[in-house]
Short mmCIF file of C-alpha atoms in Angstrom, two decimals:
data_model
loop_
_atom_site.label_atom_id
_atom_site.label_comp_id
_atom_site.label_asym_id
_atom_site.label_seq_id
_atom_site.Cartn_x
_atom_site.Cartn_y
_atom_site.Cartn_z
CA UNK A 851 -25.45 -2.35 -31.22
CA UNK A 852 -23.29 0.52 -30.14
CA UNK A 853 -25.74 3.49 -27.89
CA UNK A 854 -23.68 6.28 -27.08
CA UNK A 855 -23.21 6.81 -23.25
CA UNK A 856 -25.08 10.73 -23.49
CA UNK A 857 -28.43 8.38 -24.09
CA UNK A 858 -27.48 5.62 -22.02
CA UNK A 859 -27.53 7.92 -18.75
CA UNK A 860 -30.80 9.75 -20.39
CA UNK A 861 -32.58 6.57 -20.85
CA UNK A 862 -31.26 5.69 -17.14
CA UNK A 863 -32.24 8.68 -15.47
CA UNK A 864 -35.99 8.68 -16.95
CA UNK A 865 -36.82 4.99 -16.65
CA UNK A 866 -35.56 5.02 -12.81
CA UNK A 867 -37.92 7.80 -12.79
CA UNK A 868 -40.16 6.01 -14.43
CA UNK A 869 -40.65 3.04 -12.24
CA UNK A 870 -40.33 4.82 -9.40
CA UNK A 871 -43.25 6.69 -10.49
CA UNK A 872 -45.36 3.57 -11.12
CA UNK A 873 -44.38 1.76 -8.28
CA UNK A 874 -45.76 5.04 -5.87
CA UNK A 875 -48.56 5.25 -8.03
CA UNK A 876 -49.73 1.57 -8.15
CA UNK A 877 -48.75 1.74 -3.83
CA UNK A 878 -50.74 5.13 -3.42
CA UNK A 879 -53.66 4.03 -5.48
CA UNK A 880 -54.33 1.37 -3.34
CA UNK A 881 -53.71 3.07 -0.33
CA UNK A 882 -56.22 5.59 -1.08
CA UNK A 883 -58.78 3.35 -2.27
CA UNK A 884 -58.57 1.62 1.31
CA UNK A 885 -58.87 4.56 2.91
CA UNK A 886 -61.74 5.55 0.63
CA UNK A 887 -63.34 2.00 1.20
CA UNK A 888 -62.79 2.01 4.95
CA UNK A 889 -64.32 5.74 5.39
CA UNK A 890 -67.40 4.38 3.71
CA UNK A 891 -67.85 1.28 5.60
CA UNK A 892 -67.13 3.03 8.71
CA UNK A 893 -69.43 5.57 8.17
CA UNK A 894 -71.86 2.85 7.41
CA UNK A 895 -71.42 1.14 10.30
CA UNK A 896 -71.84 3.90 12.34
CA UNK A 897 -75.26 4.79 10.69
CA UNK A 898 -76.44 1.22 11.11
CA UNK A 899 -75.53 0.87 14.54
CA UNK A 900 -77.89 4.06 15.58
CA UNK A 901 -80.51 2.29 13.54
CA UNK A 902 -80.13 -0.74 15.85
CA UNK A 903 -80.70 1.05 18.66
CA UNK A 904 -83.90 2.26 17.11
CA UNK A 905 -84.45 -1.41 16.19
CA UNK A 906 -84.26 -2.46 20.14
CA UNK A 907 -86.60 0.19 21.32
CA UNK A 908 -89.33 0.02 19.02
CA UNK A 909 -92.30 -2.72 18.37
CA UNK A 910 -92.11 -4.03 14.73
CA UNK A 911 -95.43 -2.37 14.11
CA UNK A 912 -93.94 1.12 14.27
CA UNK A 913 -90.63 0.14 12.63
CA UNK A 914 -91.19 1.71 8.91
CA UNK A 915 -92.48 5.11 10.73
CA UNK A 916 -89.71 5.77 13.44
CA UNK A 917 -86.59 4.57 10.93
CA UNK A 918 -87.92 7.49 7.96
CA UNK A 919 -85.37 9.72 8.76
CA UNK A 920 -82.98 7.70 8.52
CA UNK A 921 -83.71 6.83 5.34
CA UNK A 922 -83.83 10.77 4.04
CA UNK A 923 -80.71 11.08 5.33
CA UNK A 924 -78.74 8.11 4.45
CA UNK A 925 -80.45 8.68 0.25
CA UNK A 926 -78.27 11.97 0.54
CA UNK A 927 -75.31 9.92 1.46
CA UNK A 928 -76.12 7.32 -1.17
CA UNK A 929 -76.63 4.89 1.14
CA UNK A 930 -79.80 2.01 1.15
CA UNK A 931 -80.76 -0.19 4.10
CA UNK A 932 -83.37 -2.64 5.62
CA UNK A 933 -84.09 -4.17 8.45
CA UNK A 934 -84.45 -7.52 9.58
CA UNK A 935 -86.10 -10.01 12.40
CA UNK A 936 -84.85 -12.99 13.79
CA UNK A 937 -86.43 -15.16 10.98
CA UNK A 938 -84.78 -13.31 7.84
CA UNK A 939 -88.17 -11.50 7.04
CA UNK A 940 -87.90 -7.63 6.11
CA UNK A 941 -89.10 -5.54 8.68
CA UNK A 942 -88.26 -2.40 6.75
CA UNK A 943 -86.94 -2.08 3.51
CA UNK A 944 -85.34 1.09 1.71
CA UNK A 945 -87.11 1.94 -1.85
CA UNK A 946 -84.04 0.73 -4.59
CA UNK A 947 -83.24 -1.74 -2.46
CA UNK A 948 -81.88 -5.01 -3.76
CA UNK A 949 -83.73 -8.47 -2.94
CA UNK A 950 -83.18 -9.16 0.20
CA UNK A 951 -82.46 -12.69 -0.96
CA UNK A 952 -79.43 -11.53 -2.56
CA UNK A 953 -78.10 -10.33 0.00
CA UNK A 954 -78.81 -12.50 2.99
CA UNK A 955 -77.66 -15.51 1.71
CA UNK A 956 -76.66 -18.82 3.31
CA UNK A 957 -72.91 -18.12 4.10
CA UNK A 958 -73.58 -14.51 5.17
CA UNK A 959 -77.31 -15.67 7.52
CA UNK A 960 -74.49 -18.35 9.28
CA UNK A 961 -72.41 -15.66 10.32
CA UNK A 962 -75.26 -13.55 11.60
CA UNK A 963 -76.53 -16.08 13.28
CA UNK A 964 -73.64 -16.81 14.88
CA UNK A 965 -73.52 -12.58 16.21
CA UNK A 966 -70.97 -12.20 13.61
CA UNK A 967 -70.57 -8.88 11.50
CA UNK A 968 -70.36 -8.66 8.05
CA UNK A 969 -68.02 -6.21 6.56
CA UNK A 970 -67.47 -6.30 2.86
CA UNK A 971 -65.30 -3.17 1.24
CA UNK A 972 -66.04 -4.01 -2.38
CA UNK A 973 -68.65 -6.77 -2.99
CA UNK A 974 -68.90 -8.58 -5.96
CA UNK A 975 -71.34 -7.08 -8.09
CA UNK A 976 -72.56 -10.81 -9.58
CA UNK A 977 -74.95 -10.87 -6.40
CA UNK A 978 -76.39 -6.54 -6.97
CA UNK A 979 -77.29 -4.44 -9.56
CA UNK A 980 -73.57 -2.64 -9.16
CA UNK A 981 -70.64 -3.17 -7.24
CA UNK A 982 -70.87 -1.68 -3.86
CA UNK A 983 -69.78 -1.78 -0.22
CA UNK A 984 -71.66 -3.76 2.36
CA UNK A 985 -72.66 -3.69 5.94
CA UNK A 986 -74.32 -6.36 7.91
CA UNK A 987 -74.88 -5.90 12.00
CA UNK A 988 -77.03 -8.71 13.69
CA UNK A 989 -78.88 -7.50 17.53
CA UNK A 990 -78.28 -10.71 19.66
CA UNK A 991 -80.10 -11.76 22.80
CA UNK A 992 -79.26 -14.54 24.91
CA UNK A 993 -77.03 -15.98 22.12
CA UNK A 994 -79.47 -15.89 19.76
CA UNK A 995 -80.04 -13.54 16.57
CA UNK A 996 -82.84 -11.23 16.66
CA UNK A 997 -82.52 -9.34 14.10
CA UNK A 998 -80.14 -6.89 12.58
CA UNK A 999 -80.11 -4.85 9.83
CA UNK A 1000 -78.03 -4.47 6.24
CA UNK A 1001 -76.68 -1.30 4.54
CA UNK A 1002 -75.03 -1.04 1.39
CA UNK A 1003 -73.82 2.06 -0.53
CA UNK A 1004 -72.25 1.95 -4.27
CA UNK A 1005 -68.50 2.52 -4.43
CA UNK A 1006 -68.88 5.46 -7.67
CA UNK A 1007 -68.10 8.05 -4.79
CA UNK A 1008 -64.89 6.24 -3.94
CA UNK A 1009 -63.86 5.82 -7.40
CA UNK A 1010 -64.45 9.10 -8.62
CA UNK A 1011 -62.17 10.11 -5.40
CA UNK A 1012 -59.84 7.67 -6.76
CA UNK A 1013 -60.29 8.97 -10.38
CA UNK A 1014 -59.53 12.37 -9.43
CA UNK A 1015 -56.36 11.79 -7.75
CA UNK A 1016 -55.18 9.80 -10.66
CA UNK A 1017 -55.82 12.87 -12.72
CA UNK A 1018 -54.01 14.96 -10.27
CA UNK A 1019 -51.36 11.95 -10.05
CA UNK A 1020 -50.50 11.92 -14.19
CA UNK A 1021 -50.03 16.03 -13.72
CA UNK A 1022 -47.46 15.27 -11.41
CA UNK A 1023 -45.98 12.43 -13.15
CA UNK A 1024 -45.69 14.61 -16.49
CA UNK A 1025 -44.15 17.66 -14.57
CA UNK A 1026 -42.13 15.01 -13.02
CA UNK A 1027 -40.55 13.68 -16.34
CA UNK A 1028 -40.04 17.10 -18.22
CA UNK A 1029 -37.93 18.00 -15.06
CA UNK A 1030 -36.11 15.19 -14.67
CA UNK A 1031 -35.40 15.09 -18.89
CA UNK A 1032 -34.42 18.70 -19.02
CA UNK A 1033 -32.01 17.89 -15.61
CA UNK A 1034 -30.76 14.83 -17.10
CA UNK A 1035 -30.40 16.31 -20.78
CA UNK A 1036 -28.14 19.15 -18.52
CA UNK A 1037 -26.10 15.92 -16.60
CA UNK A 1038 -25.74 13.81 -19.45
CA UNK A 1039 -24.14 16.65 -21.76
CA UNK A 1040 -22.20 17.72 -18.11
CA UNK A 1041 -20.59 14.29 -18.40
CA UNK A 1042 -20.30 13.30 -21.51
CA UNK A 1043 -18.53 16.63 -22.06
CA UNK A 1044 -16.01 15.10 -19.02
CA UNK A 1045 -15.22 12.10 -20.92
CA UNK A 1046 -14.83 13.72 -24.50
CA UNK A 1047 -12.27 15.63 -23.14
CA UNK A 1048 -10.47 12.76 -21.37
CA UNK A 1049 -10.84 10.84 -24.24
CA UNK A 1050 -8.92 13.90 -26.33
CA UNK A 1051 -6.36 14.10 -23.98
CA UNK A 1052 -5.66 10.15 -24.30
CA UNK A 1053 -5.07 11.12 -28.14
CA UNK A 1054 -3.16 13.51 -27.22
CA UNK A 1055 -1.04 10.97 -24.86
CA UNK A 1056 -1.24 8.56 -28.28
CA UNK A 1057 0.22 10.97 -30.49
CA UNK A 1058 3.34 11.87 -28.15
CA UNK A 1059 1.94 15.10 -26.79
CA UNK A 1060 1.71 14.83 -22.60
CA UNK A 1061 1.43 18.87 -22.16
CA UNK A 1062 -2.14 18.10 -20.75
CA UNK A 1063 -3.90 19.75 -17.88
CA UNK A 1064 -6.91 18.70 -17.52
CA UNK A 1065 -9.72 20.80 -14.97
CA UNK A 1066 -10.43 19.17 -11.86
CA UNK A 1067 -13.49 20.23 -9.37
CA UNK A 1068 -12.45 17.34 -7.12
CA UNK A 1069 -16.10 16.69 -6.61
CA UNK A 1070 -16.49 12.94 -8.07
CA UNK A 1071 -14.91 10.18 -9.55
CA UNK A 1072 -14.45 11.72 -12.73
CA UNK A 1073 -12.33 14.49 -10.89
CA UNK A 1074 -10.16 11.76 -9.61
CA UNK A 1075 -9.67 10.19 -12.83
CA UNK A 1076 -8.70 14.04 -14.39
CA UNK A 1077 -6.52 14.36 -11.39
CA UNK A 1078 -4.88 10.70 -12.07
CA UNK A 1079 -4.66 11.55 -15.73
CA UNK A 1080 -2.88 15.04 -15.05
CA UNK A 1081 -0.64 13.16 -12.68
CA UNK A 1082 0.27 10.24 -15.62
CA UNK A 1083 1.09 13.00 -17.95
CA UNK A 1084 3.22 14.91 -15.87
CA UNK A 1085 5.22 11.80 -15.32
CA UNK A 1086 5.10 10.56 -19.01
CA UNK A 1087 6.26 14.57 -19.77
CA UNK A 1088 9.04 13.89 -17.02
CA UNK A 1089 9.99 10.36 -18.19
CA UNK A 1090 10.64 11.67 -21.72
CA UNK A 1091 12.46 14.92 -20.55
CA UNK A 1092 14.66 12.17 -19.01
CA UNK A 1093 14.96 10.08 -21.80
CA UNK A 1094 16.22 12.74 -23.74
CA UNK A 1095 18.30 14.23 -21.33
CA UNK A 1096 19.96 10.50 -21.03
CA UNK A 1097 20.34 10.70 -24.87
CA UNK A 1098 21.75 13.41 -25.09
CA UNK A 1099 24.41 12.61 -22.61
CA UNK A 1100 24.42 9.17 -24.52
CA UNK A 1101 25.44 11.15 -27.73
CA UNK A 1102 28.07 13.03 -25.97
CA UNK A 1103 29.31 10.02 -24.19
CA UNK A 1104 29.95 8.60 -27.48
CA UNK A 1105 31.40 11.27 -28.57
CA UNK A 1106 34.31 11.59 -25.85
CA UNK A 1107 34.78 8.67 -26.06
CA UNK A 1108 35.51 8.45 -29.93
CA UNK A 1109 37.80 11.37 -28.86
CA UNK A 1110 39.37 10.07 -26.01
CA UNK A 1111 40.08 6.40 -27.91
CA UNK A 1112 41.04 8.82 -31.13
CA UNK A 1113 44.05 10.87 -29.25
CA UNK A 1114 45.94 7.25 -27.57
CA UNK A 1115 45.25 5.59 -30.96
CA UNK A 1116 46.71 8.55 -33.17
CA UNK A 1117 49.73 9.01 -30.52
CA UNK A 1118 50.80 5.11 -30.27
CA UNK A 1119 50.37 4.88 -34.17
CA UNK A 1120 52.75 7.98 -34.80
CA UNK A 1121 54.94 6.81 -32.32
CA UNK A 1122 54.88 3.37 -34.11
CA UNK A 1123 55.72 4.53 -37.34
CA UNK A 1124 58.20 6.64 -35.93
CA UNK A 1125 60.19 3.82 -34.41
CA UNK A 1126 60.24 1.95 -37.81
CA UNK A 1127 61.14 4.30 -40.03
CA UNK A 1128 63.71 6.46 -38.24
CA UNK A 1129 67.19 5.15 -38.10
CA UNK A 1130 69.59 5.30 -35.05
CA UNK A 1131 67.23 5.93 -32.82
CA UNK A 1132 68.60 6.41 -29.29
CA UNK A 1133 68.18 4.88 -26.45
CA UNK A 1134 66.80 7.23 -24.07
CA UNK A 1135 64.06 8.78 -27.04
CA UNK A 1136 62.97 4.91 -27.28
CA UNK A 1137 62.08 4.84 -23.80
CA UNK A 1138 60.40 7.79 -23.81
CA UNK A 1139 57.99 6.33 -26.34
CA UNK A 1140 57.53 3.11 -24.73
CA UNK A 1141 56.58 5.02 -21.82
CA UNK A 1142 54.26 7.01 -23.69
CA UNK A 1143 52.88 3.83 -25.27
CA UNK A 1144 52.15 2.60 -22.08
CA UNK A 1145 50.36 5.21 -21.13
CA UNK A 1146 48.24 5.68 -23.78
CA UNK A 1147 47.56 1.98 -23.46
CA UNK A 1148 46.59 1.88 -19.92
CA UNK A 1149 44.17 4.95 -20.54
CA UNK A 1150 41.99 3.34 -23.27
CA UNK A 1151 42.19 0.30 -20.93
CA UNK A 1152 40.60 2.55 -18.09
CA UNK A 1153 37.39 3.35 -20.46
CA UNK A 1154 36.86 0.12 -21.15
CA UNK A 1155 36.85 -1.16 -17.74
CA UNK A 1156 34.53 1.57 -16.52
CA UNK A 1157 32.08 0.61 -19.04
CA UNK A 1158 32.48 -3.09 -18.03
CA UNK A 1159 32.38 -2.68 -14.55
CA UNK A 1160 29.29 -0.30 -15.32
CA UNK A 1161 27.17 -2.92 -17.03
CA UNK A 1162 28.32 -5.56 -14.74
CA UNK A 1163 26.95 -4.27 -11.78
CA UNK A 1164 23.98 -2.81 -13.75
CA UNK A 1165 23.17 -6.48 -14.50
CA UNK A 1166 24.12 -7.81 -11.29
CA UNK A 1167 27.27 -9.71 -12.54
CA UNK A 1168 29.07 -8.77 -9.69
CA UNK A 1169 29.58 -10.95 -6.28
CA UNK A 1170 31.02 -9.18 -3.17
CA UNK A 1171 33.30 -10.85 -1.19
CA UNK A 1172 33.27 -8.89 2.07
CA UNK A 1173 35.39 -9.58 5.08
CA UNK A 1174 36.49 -7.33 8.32
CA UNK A 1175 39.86 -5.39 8.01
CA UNK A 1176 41.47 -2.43 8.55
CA UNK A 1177 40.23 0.90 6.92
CA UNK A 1178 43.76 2.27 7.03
CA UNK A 1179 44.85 -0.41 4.72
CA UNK A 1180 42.72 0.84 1.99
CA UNK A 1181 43.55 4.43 2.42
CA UNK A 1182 47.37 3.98 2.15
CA UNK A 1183 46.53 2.08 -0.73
CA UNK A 1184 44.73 4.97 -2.15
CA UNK A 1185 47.35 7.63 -1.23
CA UNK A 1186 50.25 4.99 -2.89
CA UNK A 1187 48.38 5.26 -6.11
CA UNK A 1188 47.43 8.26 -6.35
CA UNK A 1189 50.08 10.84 -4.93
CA UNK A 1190 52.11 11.22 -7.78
CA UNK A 1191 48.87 12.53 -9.91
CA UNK A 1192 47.92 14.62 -6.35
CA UNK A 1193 51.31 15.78 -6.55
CA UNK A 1194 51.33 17.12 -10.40
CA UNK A 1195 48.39 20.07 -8.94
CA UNK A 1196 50.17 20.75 -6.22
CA UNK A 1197 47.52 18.79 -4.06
CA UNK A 1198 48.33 16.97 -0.77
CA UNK A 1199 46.52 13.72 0.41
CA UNK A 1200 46.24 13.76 3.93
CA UNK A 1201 44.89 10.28 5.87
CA UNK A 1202 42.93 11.18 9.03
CA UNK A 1203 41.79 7.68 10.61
CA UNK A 1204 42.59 5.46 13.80
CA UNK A 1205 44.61 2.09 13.10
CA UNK A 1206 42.15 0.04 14.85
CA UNK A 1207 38.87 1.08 12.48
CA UNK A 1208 37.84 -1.78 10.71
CA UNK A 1209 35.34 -2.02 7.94
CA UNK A 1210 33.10 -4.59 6.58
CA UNK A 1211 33.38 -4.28 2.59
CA UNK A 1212 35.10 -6.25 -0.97
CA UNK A 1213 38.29 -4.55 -0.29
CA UNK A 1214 38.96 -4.23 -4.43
CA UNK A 1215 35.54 -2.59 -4.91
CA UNK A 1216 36.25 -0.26 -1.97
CA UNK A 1217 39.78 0.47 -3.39
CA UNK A 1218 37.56 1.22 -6.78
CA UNK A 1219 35.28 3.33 -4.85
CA UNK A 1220 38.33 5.39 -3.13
CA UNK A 1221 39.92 5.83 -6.15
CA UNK A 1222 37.25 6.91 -8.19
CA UNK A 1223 36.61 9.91 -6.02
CA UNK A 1224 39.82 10.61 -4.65
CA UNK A 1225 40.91 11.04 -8.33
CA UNK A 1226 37.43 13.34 -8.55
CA UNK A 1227 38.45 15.36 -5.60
CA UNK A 1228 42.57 15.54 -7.53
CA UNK A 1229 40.84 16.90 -10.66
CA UNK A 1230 38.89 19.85 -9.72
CA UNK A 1231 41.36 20.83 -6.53
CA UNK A 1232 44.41 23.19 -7.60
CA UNK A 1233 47.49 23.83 -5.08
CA UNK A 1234 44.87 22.53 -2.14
CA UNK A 1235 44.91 19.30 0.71
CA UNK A 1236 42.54 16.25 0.06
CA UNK A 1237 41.41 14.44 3.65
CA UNK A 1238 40.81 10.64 3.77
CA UNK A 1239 38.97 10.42 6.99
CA UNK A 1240 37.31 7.37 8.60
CA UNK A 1241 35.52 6.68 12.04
CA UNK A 1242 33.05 4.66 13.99
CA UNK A 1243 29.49 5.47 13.62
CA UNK A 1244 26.54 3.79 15.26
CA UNK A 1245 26.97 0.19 14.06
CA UNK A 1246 28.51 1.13 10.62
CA UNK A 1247 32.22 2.78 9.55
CA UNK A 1248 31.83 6.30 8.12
CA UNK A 1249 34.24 7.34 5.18
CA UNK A 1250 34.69 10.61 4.54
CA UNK A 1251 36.62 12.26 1.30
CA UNK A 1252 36.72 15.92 1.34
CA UNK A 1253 38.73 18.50 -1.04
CA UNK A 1254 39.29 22.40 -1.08
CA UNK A 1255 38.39 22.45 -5.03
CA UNK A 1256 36.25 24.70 -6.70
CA UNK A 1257 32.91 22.60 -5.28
CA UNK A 1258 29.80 22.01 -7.26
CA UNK A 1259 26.69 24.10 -8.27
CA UNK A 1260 23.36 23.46 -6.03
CA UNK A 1261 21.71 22.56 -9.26
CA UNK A 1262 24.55 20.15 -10.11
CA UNK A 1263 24.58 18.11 -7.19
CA UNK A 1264 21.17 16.04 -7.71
CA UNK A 1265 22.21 14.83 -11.22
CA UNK A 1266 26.29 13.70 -10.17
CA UNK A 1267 25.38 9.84 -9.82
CA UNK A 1268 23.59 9.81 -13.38
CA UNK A 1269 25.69 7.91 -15.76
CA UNK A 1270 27.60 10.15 -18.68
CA UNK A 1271 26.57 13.12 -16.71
CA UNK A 1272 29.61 15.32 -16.02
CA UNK A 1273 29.45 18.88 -13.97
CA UNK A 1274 31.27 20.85 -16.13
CA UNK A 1275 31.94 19.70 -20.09
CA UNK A 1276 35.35 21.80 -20.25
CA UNK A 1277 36.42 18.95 -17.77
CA UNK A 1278 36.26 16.39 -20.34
CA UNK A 1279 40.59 17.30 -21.52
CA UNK A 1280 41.79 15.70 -18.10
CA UNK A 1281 42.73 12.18 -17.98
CA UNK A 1282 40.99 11.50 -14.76
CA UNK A 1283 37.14 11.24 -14.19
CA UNK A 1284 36.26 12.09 -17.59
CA UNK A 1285 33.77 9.54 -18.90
CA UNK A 1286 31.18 10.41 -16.50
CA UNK A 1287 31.08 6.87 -15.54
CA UNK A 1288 33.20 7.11 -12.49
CA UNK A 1289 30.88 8.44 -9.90
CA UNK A 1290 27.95 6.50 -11.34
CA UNK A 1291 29.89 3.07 -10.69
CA UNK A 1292 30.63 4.63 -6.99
CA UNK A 1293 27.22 4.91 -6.52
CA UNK A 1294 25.92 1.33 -7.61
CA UNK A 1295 28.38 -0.02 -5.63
CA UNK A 1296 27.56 1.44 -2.04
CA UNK A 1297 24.29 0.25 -3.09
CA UNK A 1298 25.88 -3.12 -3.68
CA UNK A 1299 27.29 -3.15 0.06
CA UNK A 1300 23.70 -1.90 1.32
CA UNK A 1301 25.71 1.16 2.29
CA UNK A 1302 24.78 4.74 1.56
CA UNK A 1303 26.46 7.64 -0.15
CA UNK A 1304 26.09 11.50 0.18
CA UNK A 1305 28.27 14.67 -0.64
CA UNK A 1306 27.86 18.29 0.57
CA UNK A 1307 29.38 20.97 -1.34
CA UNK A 1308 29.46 24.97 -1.79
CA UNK A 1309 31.11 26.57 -5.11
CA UNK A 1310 34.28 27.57 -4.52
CA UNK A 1311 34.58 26.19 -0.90
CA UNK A 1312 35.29 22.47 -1.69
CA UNK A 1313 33.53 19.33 -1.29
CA UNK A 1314 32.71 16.15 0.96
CA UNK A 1315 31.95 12.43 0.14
CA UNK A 1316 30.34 10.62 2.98
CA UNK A 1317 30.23 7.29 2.93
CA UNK A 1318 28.50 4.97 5.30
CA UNK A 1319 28.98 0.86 5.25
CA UNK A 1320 26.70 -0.73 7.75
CA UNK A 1321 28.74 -3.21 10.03
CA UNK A 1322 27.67 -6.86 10.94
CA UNK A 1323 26.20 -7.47 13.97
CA UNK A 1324 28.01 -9.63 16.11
CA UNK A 1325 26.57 -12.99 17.15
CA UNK A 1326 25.41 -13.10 20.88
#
């Protein structure tokens, strides 16, 4: 059976109350009615202790005369008594008194005679007219009982003390549960309220909608869980910003590269043709378009290998072999390969590092890394110098590849190692760079050598790779 949570916490709130209220009750109705008990029997026992001294001072003959008063006194207090010698016979005796055989019986004579006294709070009513409290006090001489006397007074008083605080005690307990049903009507609703809305916003989340702010008072549990759920949405609202965003390059990643495989393909085929239909073709004009051919070749080759290399090390395909050698090695490598295209913009490669430097890397992958943004730094520098720097930093060899381009927007910088993403889309024409691949590859693979790779750039003003690769520590 399905009870909704709004009378689950109303149900809670009043039956806690509920037993609480019993439980006090139950405890304070027998805590008065000692009290009540114990006041009567005191107050008896202090009445028949003043008749005992009466009792000790007075021949038996004059007994009935001298203890009057205290029989007009203790009737106003509801209270009967008589007095007895050392034999059990009545010496004086109360009018509405019970039998005196009732009440000095064989159990309760004993413990007189042994200068015991008898306190009873509520005797049992089997044995007098009514139930009532009783009071027996012996007078012992010598070790032996002389007497004593025995009062008794019916317990109505007590229980209509009782009877009147239970009256007073269901007021309270119906004040009590209207205030509590009204407060936990208010709570319940409070709460319930809470979840309704938590429970719209996880529709909400269902249906594809995370533009959810939840209100937060940061005051319970439920707060938290608003807090938590704002927090979820916000990153579920950021995840699919970014999933988009990645589609969206996706889309025009496909799309250069459609264009980019369209322009070699459409150049070697009319080059192709040309070749076998014209006649006399000379020499020179042939090697021109093999040349061509080749080149076209060798740049549909370069897309495919970036997107190889890219899932490669995406998937962890790739194993470094790393060794110790020369930085400088690399560099001229890099300045070999690439001056010619440096050359074209009027750029200058310039190689700033000591012979001695060594690094710890795969030298091909760190060739792949250089070249990568060396040709970067070629592609957006016009008529300007390009530095290959490298020097010793605390136990690892710094790279450093800086240009006097154009430089990158602030906003740019943050998203250059995300794959298809490209800093300027009027980029895409030049040969070099223009997948958006290139830097993304960089970046997995300083990862890959447990390295680390920053850049700092201004618009206009150029910018700088740094590239840190930790070296070994040598063996003591």
């Amino acid at each position: 059976m399905k009870i909704k949570y709004f009378y689950q916490l109303l149900i809670s709130h009043l039956g806690l109350l509920l037993i609480a209220i019993i439980i006090i009750s139950t405890l304070l109705s027998h805590f008065v009615k000692d009290i009540a008990y114990q006041n009567r029997v005191d107050e008896m026992s202090s009445y028949g202790n003043e008749i005992l001294e009466n009792y000790k001072q007075l021949p038996k003959t004059e007994m009935n005369f001298r203890l009057r008063p205290f029989e007009d006194i203790l009737s106003t207090r509801q209270i009967r008594f008589f007095v007895f010698d050392e034999n059990g016979d009545v010496l004086s005796q109360q009018q509405g008194m019970p039998p005196h055989e009732a009440l000095l019986t064989k159990d309760l004579w004993a413990k007189l005679s042994k200068g015991e006294q008898i306190i009873v709070k509520r005797s049992d009513s089997r044995r007098l007219d009514q139930e009532a409290s009783l009071v027996a006090l012996p007078v012992m001489e010598d070790g032996k009982l002389k007497g004593g006397v025995v009062l008794i007074a019916p317990i109505q008083g007590a229980e209509e003390l009782i009877a009147q605080m239970n009256r007073y005690l269901y007021i309270i307990v119906f004040v009590a549960l209207t205030i509590t049903f009204i407060l936990s009507l208010f709570l319940s609703k409070f709460h319930v309220n809470r979840i309704k809305k938590l429970r719209e916003a996880t529709e909400k989340i269902a249906q594809g909608d995370y533009n959810i702010n939840l209100e937060n008072k940061h005051f319970d549990e439920i707060g938290t869980l608003s807090e938590d759920f704002n927090m979820m949405a916000k990153r579920l609202q950021q995840s699919r910003e970014e999933i988009d965003r990645l589609e969206k390059r996706r889309r025009q990643f496909i799309a250069d590269v459609s264009h980019e495989l369209k322009t070699p393909l459409t150049t070697i085929r009319g080059l192709v043709e040309w070749l076998n239909t014209a006649d006399g073709v000379p020499a020179e004009e042939k090697e021109k378009c093999y040349a061509l051919i080749t080149d076209e070749t060798k740049r549909m080759l370069r897309l495919v290998n970036e997107n190889m290399d890219y899932e490669k090390i995406r998937s962890n395909q790739i194993t470094l072999q790393k060794f110790h050698y020369p930085l400088i090695d690399t560099f001229e490598v890099i300045k070999e390969q690439l001056n010619r295209i440096a050359e074209e913009k009027n750029n200058q490669l310039i190689v700033n590092v000591d012979p001695e430097q060594k690094v710890y890397a795969d030298y091909d992958r760190l060739i792949q890394i250089l070249v990568n943004i060396t040709k970067n730094a070629i592609q957006f520098t016009e008529g300007g110098l390009i530095f290959l720097r490298g020097k010793q930093g605390d136990g690892e060899t710094i790279i450093e590849v800086e240009d006097t381009g154009i430089g990158i927007a602030p906003e740019e910088v943050k998203h250059i190692w995300e794959r298809f993403y490209k800093a300027d889309i009027s980029r895409t024409n030049t040969p070099y760079g223009e997948y958006g691949l290139g830097l993304s590859i960089v970046k997995q693979l300083v990862d890959l050598h447990d390295g680390h790779i920053d850049l700092k750039s201004e618009k206009h003003k150029g910018t700088t790779f740094i590239i840190r690769l930790p070296l070994p520590q040598e063996k003591g």
